[in-house]
Amino acid sequence: MRPPRLRRLTAVVVVLSSLLGACATLPPRGQVVMRDVSFPLRDFRMPSGLRVVVEQDSRAPMVAMVAVVGTGGTGDPVGKEGLAHVVEHLAFRSRHAGSASVWTRMEDAGAGSFNAFTSLDHTVYQTVGPKESLWALVKMEGQRLSAPLSGVTPEVFAVEREVVRNELRQRNETGFVGQVFSWMNAASFPADHPYARPVIGTHESLTSMSLADAQRFARHHYRPDNVTLVIAGDVDLAGMEAVLMDNLPPAWVGTGAPLASEPRLPNLPEPSPGPPSKGLVEHVAAVGSPELYLTWVLPRSFDEASAIHDFVKVNLDRSLSSAMIDDTDIASASTLVVPGTRASLLVVRVVLTQGLHPDKSANKVLDRIYETWAQVIHPGDVLGREFDFQSMRRNVVTGMVLEAENLLARTTRRAELTHFMTDVRGYTRSQKALMTIDGGGVTDFAYKWLQRERARVLLVRPGSNDGVAVAAPVALPDEAPSEKASGRVTPSMLTASVAPVRVLKLDNGMEVLLVPRPGLPVVRVGAVLGGGSAYGVKPGTSEMVRYGAFRRSWFAGHGSHWGLHVSSGMRRDHQRFNVAGTSGNVGNMLALLAEQLSTTGTSEEVVMYLQEHLVPWRKVVDVNPEERAERELMRALYGKHVYGDVATGEQMELVTQGEMEGWIDEVYRPANTVVVIAGEFDPQTVEPLVREHLGGWEHGPATAVQVPVAPPLPALSSRAATVSASRPGASQGHLQIACRLPTATPEAEARYALMAELLSTRTFDQVRSKQGASYGFSSQAWLGRGGAAHLLVEGVVDSQRLAESTRGVQAAFTALAQKVDPAELERARARLLARQAVSFISSEAWVEALLTARVRGFSPESLAQRPAYLQAVTAESLKEEFGGCLKRWVVGVVADEGQTRATFQALSVP
């Protein structure tokens, strides 16, 4: 084993400086101001070839663990496409030495977050848990990696294969990640290229594979010399060697000298696109409206040179909006980079309103992409191009720093780069490479790789996918009760949401919460204004404001001047704004937010644009079965209450500019606003800045807008209310079961959260883990401003088994209304505490949680008290809540009409 060494990560920024002083002078435009950052590392190279990197980050009492296995879809045997993905699924169901499944053991160990994904060239396993669970998590990860299929029977394999099949069906009908992804790859790469094959597989390839295939695949690829493990968080670097030696399998540690690392990035010629483009290629999927996909093959990822991909993506995101102005049939455009070791794929997704002239729309996008990189001659244009490049550079660099605050995202990125570059410095090298890119280099890259003739264009029109009927596997029995250990609650779970929160009440009525969190030089500012899409006398007004309100004044500058990331959004009960950046620019952030809030308005030109672009698209989307079902479900839950109304395109069409201005005038007032500032800052320095910038806004009454009082609960009934929307020929049915809940309080919210957790687990186990009839069920409690609340459990199910699954969900409700098992409750309580604990690592999470609490009318202290609220919930109180919920049921189904009828009939069967 190599002697442990400390390595230093230096965050690259435009300007390195101490934090902003107490003076009122703000950093000038063009400066991203922050202190230097370092993360101590230990780099272990095991004799077996396993690489383990440990990073110390003590901001929260949590640890993240990411394992990269160097195989993905390209490792699948021909005809067995999707095998790597199936093995990834099965690894969670493996059992070692007669233990429970890895999934169950991770929950018992307190892992608040665990997931995995399979990509083109690698598979990634991600886990986050309390620091007290480090030993147990390392042991489980070692067992899973060394024996990913241990204890997996043919019956388990058959069920999990059906889960993957349902994942394939589900993603087809959401129109992007599944079949559309496969179409893009097939169109973009030569037929014999490894990336031309579908990572998730096909129904035919899934049917052809067996447990023996999976076992051979695991033996070949799950080897210590093909794995990199990165552990980051609140760890003791000096003691990590003992943790690894005591908990990893001896064969995965090995003896003797460490194996030499073989290169993992193939030395290949520059990638070329597939066969010459044949023009627009059409496919059919269950999308809401027609969608265009434009793709370009780029150089590989996972090395320093690929840092330029970030610049290209960011610039395209900013520039494609003008294509929407030129073509009224373009509703939105977004970009994505799919990384690979042989090549990468740039994807531009364009949502169309009606798809009346897709060729014209595609050409508009291609024209805009060309104009983005076109050479200019006029000196003024040259200066403008350099200014745009520097703005883009600041945004990309700040985004890199903001991502680093997310422990899991940073750990995953470090694990991927370390694995493929075979260098623990890969993460730092990638950051430094980002800063060496100049405008000329970006332009040269675009001219070489983003030429029009290299583009491949796909059109996906709305339609039904052909369902593939297969024999359902035999349902698995319940896991033996002796294997289900009770949930573990660690000290870190109880203290993770505790932090000093300082409350300022400004003279203008605004409330500002300060949450200093040292550790990384990042600050996030969030603001909420009471109201949201449900607010307003005239339906549709708030939706027009959502898209048509803008900041009228720019004296405080644009966010890109300091690399600030600015976003906004409207939810049912509030409007939200977010500004994120480096600590030294907190004053700029507050000045920008203040100007945003105080000068928001709209214009005649914008309203006309929305009427020409947005409203037609919304009318098309309104007839989508999912949209219709959502409107009907909310109406069934809340009736004529404001939360029961979901605006339509027809309603939006009748809204005038004056009505939009009136809505803005009512909602945008200081007394209706709560601001949260979280991150690394000195409160004594920031408070004067808050009073200067936010306290100077004077507008409207010194009260918040009217709070919508929660409507009375519906009358109890033995029969469920039903709503449905037809999707002819659908291969899956979307099932939603909801019920209204009594007026929410912090104590009630804890009960509702536990109800959702119990239902999620039961329905997930029944419909996915035992039957394989769904990719998964989830449940959540929605709480709105004013105390309104409802519980929702939903999932998409193999259409042939929709009625069966509905009976299973009904049985779960009925059983919980009759008895809540105390041991089951304890496990659910531990899972919620673990999930809450790992969610409070970043400043972003603190902003989100505090703003949500204040929207609901809860005190800031309710966050620290939530563990106590959860621990106070009794089985009897939950039984009573479930009993009332069962008699206020609303069932929504989106499926083929025949399946819908069978599902509703199943509800009447005892």
mmCIF file of N, CA, C and O in Angstrom, residues 557-620:
data_model
loop_
_atom_site.group_PDB
_atom_site.id
_atom_site.type_symbol
_atom_site.label_atom_id
_atom_site.label_comp_id
_atom_site.label_asym_id
_atom_site.label_seq_id
_atom_site.Cartn_x
_atom_site.Cartn_y
_atom_site.Cartn_z
ATOM 1 N N GLY A 557 -26.548 45.546 -12.010
ATOM 2 C CA GLY A 557 -25.774 44.633 -12.834
ATOM 3 C C GLY A 557 -26.493 43.329 -13.107
ATOM 4 O O GLY A 557 -27.570 43.034 -12.575
ATOM 5 N N HIS A 558 -25.868 42.557 -13.974
ATOM 6 C CA HIS A 558 -26.383 41.239 -14.332
ATOM 7 C C HIS A 558 -25.625 40.181 -13.527
ATOM 8 O O HIS A 558 -24.461 40.365 -13.179
ATOM 9 N N GLY A 559 -26.294 39.081 -13.232
ATOM 10 C CA GLY A 559 -25.644 38.037 -12.440
ATOM 11 C C GLY A 559 -24.347 37.552 -13.041
ATOM 12 O O GLY A 559 -23.403 37.210 -12.312
ATOM 13 N N SER A 560 -24.251 37.530 -14.378
ATOM 14 C CA SER A 560 -23.036 37.039 -15.022
ATOM 15 C C SER A 560 -21.838 37.943 -14.778
ATOM 16 O O SER A 560 -20.701 37.525 -14.980
ATOM 17 N N HIS A 561 -22.073 39.189 -14.330
ATOM 18 C CA HIS A 561 -20.948 40.088 -14.045
ATOM 19 C C HIS A 561 -20.079 39.554 -12.915
ATOM 20 O O HIS A 561 -18.897 39.882 -12.825
ATOM 21 N N TRP A 562 -20.668 38.770 -12.044
ATOM 22 C CA TRP A 562 -19.915 38.195 -10.912
ATOM 23 C C TRP A 562 -20.009 36.668 -10.888
ATOM 24 O O TRP A 562 -19.722 36.043 -9.883
ATOM 25 N N GLY A 563 -20.476 36.089 -11.986
ATOM 26 C CA GLY A 563 -20.629 34.636 -12.031
ATOM 27 C C GLY A 563 -21.768 34.124 -11.184
ATOM 28 O O GLY A 563 -21.794 32.947 -10.819
ATOM 29 N N LEU A 564 -22.727 34.992 -10.852
ATOM 30 C CA LEU A 564 -23.837 34.576 -10.004
ATOM 31 C C LEU A 564 -24.815 33.712 -10.793
ATOM 32 O O LEU A 564 -25.086 33.962 -11.966
ATOM 33 N N HIS A 565 -25.369 32.717 -10.145
ATOM 34 C CA HIS A 565 -26.378 31.858 -10.751
ATOM 35 C C HIS A 565 -27.741 32.297 -10.229
ATOM 36 O O HIS A 565 -28.013 32.220 -9.033
ATOM 37 N N VAL A 566 -28.572 32.755 -11.128
ATOM 38 C CA VAL A 566 -29.862 33.328 -10.767
ATOM 39 C C VAL A 566 -30.968 32.475 -11.365
ATOM 40 O O VAL A 566 -30.902 32.086 -12.538
ATOM 41 N N SER A 567 -31.979 32.165 -10.580
ATOM 42 C CA SER A 567 -33.112 31.385 -11.073
ATOM 43 C C SER A 567 -34.375 31.826 -10.358
ATOM 44 O O SER A 567 -34.328 32.491 -9.318
ATOM 45 N N SER A 568 -35.495 31.463 -10.923
ATOM 46 C CA SER A 568 -36.783 31.792 -10.305
ATOM 47 C C SER A 568 -37.795 30.740 -10.711
ATOM 48 O O SER A 568 -37.595 29.996 -11.676
ATOM 49 N N GLY A 569 -38.863 30.678 -9.990
ATOM 50 C CA GLY A 569 -39.913 29.722 -10.311
ATOM 51 C C GLY A 569 -41.157 30.021 -9.513
ATOM 52 O O GLY A 569 -41.114 30.725 -8.492
ATOM 53 N N MET A 570 -42.277 29.513 -9.987
ATOM 54 C CA MET A 570 -43.551 29.709 -9.296
ATOM 55 C C MET A 570 -44.115 28.357 -8.915
ATOM 56 O O MET A 570 -44.148 27.440 -9.734
ATOM 57 N N ARG A 571 -44.528 28.252 -7.672
ATOM 58 C CA ARG A 571 -45.190 27.043 -7.207
ATOM 59 C C ARG A 571 -46.635 27.385 -6.881
ATOM 60 O O ARG A 571 -47.067 28.521 -6.999
ATOM 61 N N ARG A 572 -47.380 26.396 -6.471
ATOM 62 C CA ARG A 572 -48.812 26.604 -6.295
ATOM 63 C C ARG A 572 -49.130 27.678 -5.260
ATOM 64 O O ARG A 572 -50.103 28.416 -5.414
ATOM 65 N N ASP A 573 -48.277 27.803 -4.234
ATOM 66 C CA ASP A 573 -48.616 28.741 -3.161
ATOM 67 C C ASP A 573 -47.591 29.845 -2.955
ATOM 68 O O ASP A 573 -47.724 30.633 -2.020
ATOM 69 N N HIS A 574 -46.572 29.940 -3.809
ATOM 70 C CA HIS A 574 -45.598 31.019 -3.637
ATOM 71 C C HIS A 574 -44.733 31.193 -4.882
ATOM 72 O O HIS A 574 -44.651 30.311 -5.736
ATOM 73 N N GLN A 575 -44.110 32.361 -4.948
ATOM 74 C CA GLN A 575 -43.134 32.688 -5.986
ATOM 75 C C GLN A 575 -41.754 32.619 -5.350
ATOM 76 O O GLN A 575 -41.570 33.040 -4.202
ATOM 77 N N ARG A 576 -40.759 32.106 -6.088
ATOM 78 C CA ARG A 576 -39.443 31.898 -5.488
ATOM 79 C C ARG A 576 -38.348 32.461 -6.387
ATOM 80 O O ARG A 576 -38.414 32.349 -7.612
ATOM 81 N N PHE A 577 -37.309 33.049 -5.743
ATOM 82 C CA PHE A 577 -36.115 33.527 -6.431
ATOM 83 C C PHE A 577 -34.889 32.968 -5.719
ATOM 84 O O PHE A 577 -34.875 32.861 -4.488
ATOM 85 N N ASN A 578 -33.857 32.644 -6.496
ATOM 86 C CA ASN A 578 -32.621 32.117 -5.933
ATOM 87 C C ASN A 578 -31.425 32.792 -6.586
ATOM 88 O O ASN A 578 -31.400 32.981 -7.810
ATOM 89 N N VAL A 579 -30.449 33.161 -5.773
ATOM 90 C CA VAL A 579 -29.193 33.717 -6.252
ATOM 91 C C VAL A 579 -28.074 32.970 -5.520
ATOM 92 O O VAL A 579 -28.100 32.871 -4.288
ATOM 93 N N ALA A 580 -27.118 32.454 -6.264
ATOM 94 C CA ALA A 580 -26.016 31.708 -5.656
ATOM 95 C C ALA A 580 -24.702 32.202 -6.219
ATOM 96 O O ALA A 580 -24.594 32.525 -7.407
ATOM 97 N N GLY A 581 -23.695 32.277 -5.365
ATOM 98 C CA GLY A 581 -22.382 32.736 -5.805
ATOM 99 C C GLY A 581 -21.345 32.525 -4.725
ATOM 100 O O GLY A 581 -21.571 31.816 -3.738
ATOM 101 N N THR A 582 -20.201 33.154 -4.906
ATOM 102 C CA THR A 582 -19.120 33.023 -3.946
ATOM 103 C C THR A 582 -19.282 34.038 -2.814
ATOM 104 O O THR A 582 -19.925 35.078 -2.968
ATOM 105 N N SER A 583 -18.672 33.747 -1.684
ATOM 106 C CA SER A 583 -18.937 34.510 -0.462
ATOM 107 C C SER A 583 -18.602 35.989 -0.596
ATOM 108 O O SER A 583 -19.307 36.840 -0.051
ATOM 109 N N GLY A 584 -17.527 36.313 -1.289
ATOM 110 C CA GLY A 584 -17.137 37.699 -1.396
ATOM 111 C C GLY A 584 -18.077 38.546 -2.216
ATOM 112 O O GLY A 584 -17.982 39.780 -2.207
ATOM 113 N N ASN A 585 -19.014 37.909 -2.926
ATOM 114 C CA ASN A 585 -19.971 38.638 -3.752
ATOM 115 C C ASN A 585 -21.363 38.687 -3.139
ATOM 116 O O ASN A 585 -22.337 38.976 -3.839
ATOM 117 N N VAL A 586 -21.471 38.439 -1.840
ATOM 118 C CA VAL A 586 -22.794 38.430 -1.219
ATOM 119 C C VAL A 586 -23.476 39.785 -1.330
ATOM 120 O O VAL A 586 -24.693 39.869 -1.506
ATOM 121 N N GLY A 587 -22.719 40.875 -1.256
ATOM 122 C CA GLY A 587 -23.324 42.197 -1.416
ATOM 123 C C GLY A 587 -23.911 42.382 -2.798
ATOM 124 O O GLY A 587 -25.006 42.953 -2.964
ATOM 125 N N ASN A 588 -23.197 41.909 -3.830
ATOM 126 C CA ASN A 588 -23.729 41.966 -5.192
ATOM 127 C C ASN A 588 -25.008 41.146 -5.304
ATOM 128 O O ASN A 588 -25.969 41.542 -5.995
ATOM 129 N N MET A 589 -25.047 40.018 -4.632
ATOM 130 C CA MET A 589 -26.220 39.159 -4.677
ATOM 131 C C MET A 589 -27.437 39.859 -4.090
ATOM 132 O O MET A 589 -28.542 39.813 -4.646
ATOM 133 N N LEU A 590 -27.239 40.539 -2.956
ATOM 134 C CA LEU A 590 -28.356 41.226 -2.309
ATOM 135 C C LEU A 590 -28.815 42.424 -3.135
ATOM 136 O O LEU A 590 -30.022 42.689 -3.243
ATOM 137 N N ALA A 591 -27.870 43.149 -3.720
ATOM 138 C CA ALA A 591 -28.245 44.292 -4.553
ATOM 139 C C ALA A 591 -29.033 43.834 -5.768
ATOM 140 O O ALA A 591 -30.042 44.454 -6.162
ATOM 141 N N LEU A 592 -28.591 42.756 -6.370
ATOM 142 C CA LEU A 592 -29.279 42.230 -7.545
ATOM 143 C C LEU A 592 -30.678 41.750 -7.175
ATOM 144 O O LEU A 592 -31.661 42.032 -7.880
ATOM 145 N N LEU A 593 -30.814 41.008 -6.056
ATOM 146 C CA LEU A 593 -32.120 40.511 -5.634
ATOM 147 C C LEU A 593 -33.066 41.661 -5.325
ATOM 148 O O LEU A 593 -34.246 41.635 -5.707
ATOM 149 N N ALA A 594 -32.552 42.687 -4.640
ATOM 150 C CA ALA A 594 -33.402 43.830 -4.296
ATOM 151 C C ALA A 594 -33.948 44.500 -5.551
ATOM 152 O O ALA A 594 -35.129 44.873 -5.610
ATOM 153 N N GLU A 595 -33.095 44.656 -6.552
ATOM 154 C CA GLU A 595 -33.565 45.287 -7.784
ATOM 155 C C GLU A 595 -34.544 44.380 -8.527
ATOM 156 O O GLU A 595 -35.515 44.854 -9.124
ATOM 157 N N GLN A 596 -34.315 43.094 -8.476
ATOM 158 C CA GLN A 596 -35.236 42.147 -9.091
ATOM 159 C C GLN A 596 -36.627 42.258 -8.473
ATOM 160 O O GLN A 596 -37.643 42.354 -9.176
ATOM 161 N N LEU A 597 -36.686 42.268 -7.159
ATOM 162 C CA LEU A 597 -37.969 42.308 -6.472
ATOM 163 C C LEU A 597 -38.679 43.646 -6.650
ATOM 164 O O LEU A 597 -39.902 43.692 -6.815
ATOM 165 N N SER A 598 -37.932 44.724 -6.603
ATOM 166 C CA SER A 598 -38.560 46.053 -6.593
ATOM 167 C C SER A 598 -38.915 46.568 -7.976
ATOM 168 O O SER A 598 -39.691 47.518 -8.092
ATOM 169 N N THR A 599 -38.370 45.986 -9.045
ATOM 170 C CA THR A 599 -38.643 46.522 -10.379
ATOM 171 C C THR A 599 -39.330 45.521 -11.300
ATOM 172 O O THR A 599 -39.426 45.753 -12.506
ATOM 173 N N THR A 600 -39.824 44.409 -10.761
ATOM 174 C CA THR A 600 -40.471 43.406 -11.606
ATOM 175 C C THR A 600 -41.726 43.982 -12.254
ATOM 176 O O THR A 600 -42.521 44.666 -11.609
ATOM 177 N N GLY A 601 -41.894 43.687 -13.516
ATOM 178 C CA GLY A 601 -43.080 44.123 -14.245
ATOM 179 C C GLY A 601 -43.203 43.330 -15.525
ATOM 180 O O GLY A 601 -42.568 42.291 -15.712
ATOM 181 N N THR A 602 -44.019 43.815 -16.448
ATOM 182 C CA THR A 602 -44.159 43.187 -17.753
ATOM 183 C C THR A 602 -44.361 44.281 -18.785
ATOM 184 O O THR A 602 -44.290 45.469 -18.469
ATOM 185 N N SER A 603 -44.598 43.919 -20.025
ATOM 186 C CA SER A 603 -44.763 44.910 -21.083
ATOM 187 C C SER A 603 -45.703 44.374 -22.141
ATOM 188 O O SER A 603 -45.980 43.162 -22.211
ATOM 189 N N GLU A 604 -46.168 45.257 -22.976
ATOM 190 C CA GLU A 604 -47.081 44.860 -24.050
ATOM 191 C C GLU A 604 -46.398 43.886 -24.999
ATOM 192 O O GLU A 604 -47.002 42.912 -25.460
ATOM 193 N N GLU A 605 -45.110 44.132 -25.296
ATOM 194 C CA GLU A 605 -44.390 43.255 -26.209
ATOM 195 C C GLU A 605 -44.274 41.832 -25.645
ATOM 196 O O GLU A 605 -44.428 40.851 -26.387
ATOM 197 N N VAL A 606 -44.016 41.739 -24.355
ATOM 198 C CA VAL A 606 -43.892 40.421 -23.742
ATOM 199 C C VAL A 606 -45.227 39.694 -23.754
ATOM 200 O O VAL A 606 -45.305 38.495 -24.047
ATOM 201 N N VAL A 607 -46.298 40.398 -23.444
ATOM 202 C CA VAL A 607 -47.621 39.776 -23.443
ATOM 203 C C VAL A 607 -47.969 39.268 -24.840
ATOM 204 O O VAL A 607 -48.492 38.152 -25.012
ATOM 205 N N MET A 608 -47.659 40.052 -25.846
ATOM 206 C CA MET A 608 -47.916 39.617 -27.217
ATOM 207 C C MET A 608 -47.095 38.379 -27.555
ATOM 208 O O MET A 608 -47.578 37.443 -28.208
ATOM 209 N N TYR A 609 -45.853 38.364 -27.103
ATOM 210 C CA TYR A 609 -45.000 37.202 -27.351
ATOM 211 C C TYR A 609 -45.595 35.954 -26.699
ATOM 212 O O TYR A 609 -45.634 34.876 -27.299
ATOM 213 N N LEU A 610 -46.062 36.081 -25.460
ATOM 214 C CA LEU A 610 -46.648 34.934 -24.768
ATOM 215 C C LEU A 610 -47.898 34.440 -25.482
ATOM 216 O O LEU A 610 -48.139 33.228 -25.571
ATOM 217 N N GLN A 611 -48.704 35.378 -25.971
ATOM 218 C CA GLN A 611 -49.918 34.981 -26.671
ATOM 219 C C GLN A 611 -49.590 34.231 -27.966
ATOM 220 O O GLN A 611 -50.316 33.325 -28.374
ATOM 221 N N GLU A 612 -48.480 34.587 -28.596
ATOM 222 C CA GLU A 612 -48.104 33.943 -29.850
ATOM 223 C C GLU A 612 -47.345 32.638 -29.637
ATOM 224 O O GLU A 612 -47.466 31.699 -30.438
ATOM 225 N N HIS A 613 -46.538 32.559 -28.561
ATOM 226 C CA HIS A 613 -45.673 31.405 -28.344
ATOM 227 C C HIS A 613 -46.177 30.471 -27.249
ATOM 228 O O HIS A 613 -46.312 29.266 -27.471
ATOM 229 N N LEU A 614 -46.423 31.030 -26.067
ATOM 230 C CA LEU A 614 -46.718 30.193 -24.905
ATOM 231 C C LEU A 614 -48.123 29.624 -24.935
ATOM 232 O O LEU A 614 -48.317 28.423 -24.716
ATOM 233 N N VAL A 615 -49.107 30.467 -25.167
ATOM 234 C CA VAL A 615 -50.497 30.032 -25.071
ATOM 235 C C VAL A 615 -50.807 28.887 -26.038
ATOM 236 O O VAL A 615 -51.427 27.894 -25.634
ATOM 237 N N PRO A 616 -50.396 28.948 -27.312
ATOM 238 C CA PRO A 616 -50.666 27.799 -28.189
ATOM 239 C C PRO A 616 -50.036 26.504 -27.691
ATOM 240 O O PRO A 616 -50.640 25.430 -27.798
ATOM 241 N N TRP A 617 -48.829 26.614 -27.154
ATOM 242 C CA TRP A 617 -48.180 25.417 -26.614
ATOM 243 C C TRP A 617 -48.941 24.876 -25.407
ATOM 244 O O TRP A 617 -49.157 23.668 -25.284
ATOM 245 N N ARG A 618 -49.395 25.760 -24.519
ATOM 246 C CA ARG A 618 -50.147 25.314 -23.351
ATOM 247 C C ARG A 618 -51.455 24.654 -23.762
ATOM 248 O O ARG A 618 -51.883 23.678 -23.140
ATOM 249 N N LYS A 619 -52.081 25.136 -24.805
ATOM 250 C CA LYS A 619 -53.315 24.507 -25.273
ATOM 251 C C LYS A 619 -53.052 23.087 -25.752
ATOM 252 O O LYS A 619 -53.869 22.179 -25.540
ATOM 253 N N VAL A 620 -51.917 22.885 -26.407
ATOM 254 C CA VAL A 620 -51.560 21.539 -26.855
ATOM 255 C C VAL A 620 -51.286 20.645 -25.653
ATOM 256 O O VAL A 620 -51.755 19.500 -25.578
#
